[in-house]
C-alpha positions as a Python dict, from the first residue, in 0.01 Angstrom:
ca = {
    (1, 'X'): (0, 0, 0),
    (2, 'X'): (-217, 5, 343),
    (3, 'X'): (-537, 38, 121),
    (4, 'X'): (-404, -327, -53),
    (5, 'X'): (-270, -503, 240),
    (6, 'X'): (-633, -424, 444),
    (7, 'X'): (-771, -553, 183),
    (8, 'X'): (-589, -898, 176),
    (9, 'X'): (-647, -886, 576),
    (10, 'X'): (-1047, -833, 497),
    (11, 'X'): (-1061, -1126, 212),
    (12, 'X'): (-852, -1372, 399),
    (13, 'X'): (-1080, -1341, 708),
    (14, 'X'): (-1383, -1398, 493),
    (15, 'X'): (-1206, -1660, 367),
    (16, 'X'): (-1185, -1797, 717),
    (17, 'X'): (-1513, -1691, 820),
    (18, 'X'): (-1683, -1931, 566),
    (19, 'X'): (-1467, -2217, 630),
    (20, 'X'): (-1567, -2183, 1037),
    (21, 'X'): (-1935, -2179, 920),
    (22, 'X'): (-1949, -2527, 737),
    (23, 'X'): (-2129, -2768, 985),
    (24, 'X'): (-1953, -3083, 1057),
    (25, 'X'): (-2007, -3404, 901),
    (26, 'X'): (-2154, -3668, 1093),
    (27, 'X'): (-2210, -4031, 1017),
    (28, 'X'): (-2519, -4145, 1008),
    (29, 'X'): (-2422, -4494, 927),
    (30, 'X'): (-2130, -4715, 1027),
    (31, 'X'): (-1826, -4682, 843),
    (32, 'X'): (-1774, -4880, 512),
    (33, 'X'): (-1363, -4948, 498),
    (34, 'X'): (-1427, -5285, 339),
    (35, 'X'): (-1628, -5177, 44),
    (36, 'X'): (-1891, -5462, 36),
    (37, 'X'): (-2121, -5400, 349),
    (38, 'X'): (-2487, -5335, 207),
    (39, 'X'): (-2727, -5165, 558),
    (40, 'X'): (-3025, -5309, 640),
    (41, 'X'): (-3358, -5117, 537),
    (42, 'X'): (-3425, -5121, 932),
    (43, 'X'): (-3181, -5085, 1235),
    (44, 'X'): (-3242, -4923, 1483),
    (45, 'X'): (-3042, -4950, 1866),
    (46, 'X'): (-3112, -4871, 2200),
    (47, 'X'): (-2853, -4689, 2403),
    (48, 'X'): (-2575, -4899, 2528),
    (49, 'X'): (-2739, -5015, 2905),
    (50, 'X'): (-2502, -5108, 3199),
    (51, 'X'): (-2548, -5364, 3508),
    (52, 'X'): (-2459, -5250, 3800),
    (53, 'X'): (-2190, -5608, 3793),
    (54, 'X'): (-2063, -5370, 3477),
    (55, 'X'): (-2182, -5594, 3214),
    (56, 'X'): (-2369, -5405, 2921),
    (57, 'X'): (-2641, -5493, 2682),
    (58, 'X'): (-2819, -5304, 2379),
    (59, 'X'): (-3143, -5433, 2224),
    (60, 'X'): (-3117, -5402, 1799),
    (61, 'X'): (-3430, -5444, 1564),
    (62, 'X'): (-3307, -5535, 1218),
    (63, 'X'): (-3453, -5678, 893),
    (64, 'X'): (-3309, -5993, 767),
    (65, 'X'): (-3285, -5859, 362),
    (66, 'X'): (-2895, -5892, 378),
    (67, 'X'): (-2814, -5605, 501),
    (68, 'X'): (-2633, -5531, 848),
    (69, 'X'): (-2707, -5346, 1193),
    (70, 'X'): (-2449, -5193, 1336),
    (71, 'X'): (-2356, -5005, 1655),
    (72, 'X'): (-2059, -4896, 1804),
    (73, 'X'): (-1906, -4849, 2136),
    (74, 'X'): (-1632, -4672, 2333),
    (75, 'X'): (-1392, -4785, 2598),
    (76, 'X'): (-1340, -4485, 2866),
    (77, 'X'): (-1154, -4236, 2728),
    (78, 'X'): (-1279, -4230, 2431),
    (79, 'X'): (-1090, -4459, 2169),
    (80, 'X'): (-1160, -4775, 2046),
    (81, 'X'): (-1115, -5134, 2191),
    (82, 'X'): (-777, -5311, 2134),
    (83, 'X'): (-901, -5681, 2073),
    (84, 'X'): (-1250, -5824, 2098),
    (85, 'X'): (-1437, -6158, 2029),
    (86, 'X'): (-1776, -6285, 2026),
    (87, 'X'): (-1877, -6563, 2245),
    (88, 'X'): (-2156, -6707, 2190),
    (89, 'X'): (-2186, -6634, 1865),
    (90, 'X'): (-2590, -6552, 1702),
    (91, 'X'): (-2768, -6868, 1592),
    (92, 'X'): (-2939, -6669, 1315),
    (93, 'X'): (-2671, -6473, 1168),
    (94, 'X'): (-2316, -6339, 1178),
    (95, 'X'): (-2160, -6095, 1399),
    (96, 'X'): (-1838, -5890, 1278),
    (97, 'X'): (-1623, -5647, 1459),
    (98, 'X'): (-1388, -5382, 1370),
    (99, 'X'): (-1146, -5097, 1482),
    (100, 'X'): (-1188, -4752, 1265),
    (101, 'X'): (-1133, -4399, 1356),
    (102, 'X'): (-1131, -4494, 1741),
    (103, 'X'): (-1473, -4613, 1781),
    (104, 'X'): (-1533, -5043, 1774),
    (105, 'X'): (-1837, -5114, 1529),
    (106, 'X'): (-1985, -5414, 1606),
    (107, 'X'): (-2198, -5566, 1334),
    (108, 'X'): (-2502, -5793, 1275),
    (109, 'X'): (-2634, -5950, 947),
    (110, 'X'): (-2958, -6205, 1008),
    (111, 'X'): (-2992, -6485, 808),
    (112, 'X'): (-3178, -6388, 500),
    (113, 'X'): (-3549, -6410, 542),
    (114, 'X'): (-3549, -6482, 905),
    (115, 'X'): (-3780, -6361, 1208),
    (116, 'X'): (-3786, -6415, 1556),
    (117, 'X'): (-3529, -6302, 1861),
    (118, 'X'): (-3140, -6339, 1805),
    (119, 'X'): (-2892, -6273, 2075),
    (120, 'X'): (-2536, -6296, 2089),
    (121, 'X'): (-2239, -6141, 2331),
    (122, 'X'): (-1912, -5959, 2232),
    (123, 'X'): (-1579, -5920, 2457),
    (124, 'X'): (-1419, -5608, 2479),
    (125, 'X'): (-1077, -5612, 2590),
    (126, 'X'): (-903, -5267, 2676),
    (127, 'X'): (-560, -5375, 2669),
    (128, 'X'): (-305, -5355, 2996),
    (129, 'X'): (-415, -5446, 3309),
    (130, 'X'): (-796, -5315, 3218),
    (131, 'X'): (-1089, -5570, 3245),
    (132, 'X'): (-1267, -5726, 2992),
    (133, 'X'): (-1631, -5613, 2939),
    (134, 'X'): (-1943, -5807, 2773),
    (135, 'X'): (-2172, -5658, 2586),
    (136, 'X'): (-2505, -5877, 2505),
    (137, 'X'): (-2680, -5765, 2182),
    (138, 'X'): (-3057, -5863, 2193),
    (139, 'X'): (-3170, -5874, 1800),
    (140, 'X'): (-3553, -5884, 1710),
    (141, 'X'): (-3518, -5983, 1335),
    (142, 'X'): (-3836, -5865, 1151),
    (143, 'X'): (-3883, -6074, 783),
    (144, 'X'): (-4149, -5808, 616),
    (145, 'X'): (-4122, -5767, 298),
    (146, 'X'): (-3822, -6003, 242),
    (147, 'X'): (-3861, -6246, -51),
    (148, 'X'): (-3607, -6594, -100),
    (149, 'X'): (-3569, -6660, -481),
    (150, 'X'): (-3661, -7017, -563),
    (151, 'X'): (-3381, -7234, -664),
    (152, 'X'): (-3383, -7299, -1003),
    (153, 'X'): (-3486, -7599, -1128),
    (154, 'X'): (-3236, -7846, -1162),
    (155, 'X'): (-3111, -7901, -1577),
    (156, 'X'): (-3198, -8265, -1613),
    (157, 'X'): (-2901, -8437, -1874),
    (158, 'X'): (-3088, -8548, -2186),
    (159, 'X'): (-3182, -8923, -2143),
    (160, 'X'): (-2870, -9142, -2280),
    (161, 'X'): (-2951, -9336, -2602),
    (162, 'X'): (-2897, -9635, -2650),
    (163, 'X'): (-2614, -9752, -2918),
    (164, 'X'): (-2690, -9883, -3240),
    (165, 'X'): (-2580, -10177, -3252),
    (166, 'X'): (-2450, -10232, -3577),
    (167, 'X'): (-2576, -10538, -3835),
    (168, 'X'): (-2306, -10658, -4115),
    (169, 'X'): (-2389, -10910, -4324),
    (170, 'X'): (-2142, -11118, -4534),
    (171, 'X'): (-2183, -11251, -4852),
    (172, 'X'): (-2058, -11587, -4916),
    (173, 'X'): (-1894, -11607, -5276),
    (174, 'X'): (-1997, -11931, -5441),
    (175, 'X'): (-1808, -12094, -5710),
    (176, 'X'): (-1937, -12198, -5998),
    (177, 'X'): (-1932, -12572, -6109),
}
């Protein structure tokens, strides 16, 4: 009976032992609750920097193919925002925000095939008696590579015809004398 229960006590610490050496997964990309978002082929972000008035900014590069950047930020203490907005919003793009697993993921998607500089500010708000705090997202959109489909040309309605008018000719009976 010792011999079996040392033996349980030796295969359930094993057991243990390979569980504690699995490394922990990490994401390398943002999140995807919504089942739709499609990354951009580049985005990369700076650190998060911070003004000594407390206002924050990151600089993004992203590629305008339709897919998004994303970062996401923190309040103190390590749990996500509990509203936010974006004011003013990109002139190139969209911006999105979200709550998930206690981080805030703010979002950018450029227009489609656009290049040149983007910028565009979201408000954090901590809840209670907290301050707000702006963070200004400075997005160099880079176009390489990115192709816009033609429209199609436009189906043209055949050319109406024109109705046949139709000739009827009567025949006069004539009586016989």
């Amino acid at each position: 009976m010792r011999l079996r229960g040392s033996a349980i006590t030796l295969v359930s610490a094993l057991t243990l032992a390979a569980c504690a050496q699995k490394p922990v997964v990490q994401r390398v990309v943002p999140p995807n609750p919504f089942g739709y978002q499609k990354v951009s082929a580049v985005c990369t972000t700076t650190p998060v920097k911070t003004a000594a008035d407390g206002s924050m900014s990151v600089d993004m590069t992203v590629r305008s193919d339709d897919g998004l950047c994303a970062l996401s930020v923190q309040k103190p203490g390590n749990t996500n925002y509990r509203s936010f907005g974006v004011s003013p919003a990109p002139e190139h793009g969209k911006a999105f925000m979200y709550n998930f697993d206690d981080h805030t993921y703010i979002t950018y998607t450029p227009s489609t095939a656009y290049a040149g500089k983007d910028s565009f500010t979201a408000i954090l708000i901590p809840g209670g008696s907290d301050p707000r705090a702006k963070l200004t997202v400075n997005a160099t959109v880079d176009a390489t590579g990115v192709t816009v489909a033609a429209p199609p040309a436009p189906v043209l309605a055949p050319a109406a015809k024109k109705p046949v008018t139709k000739h009827t000719t009567t025949r006069r009976k004539t009586t016989k004398k």
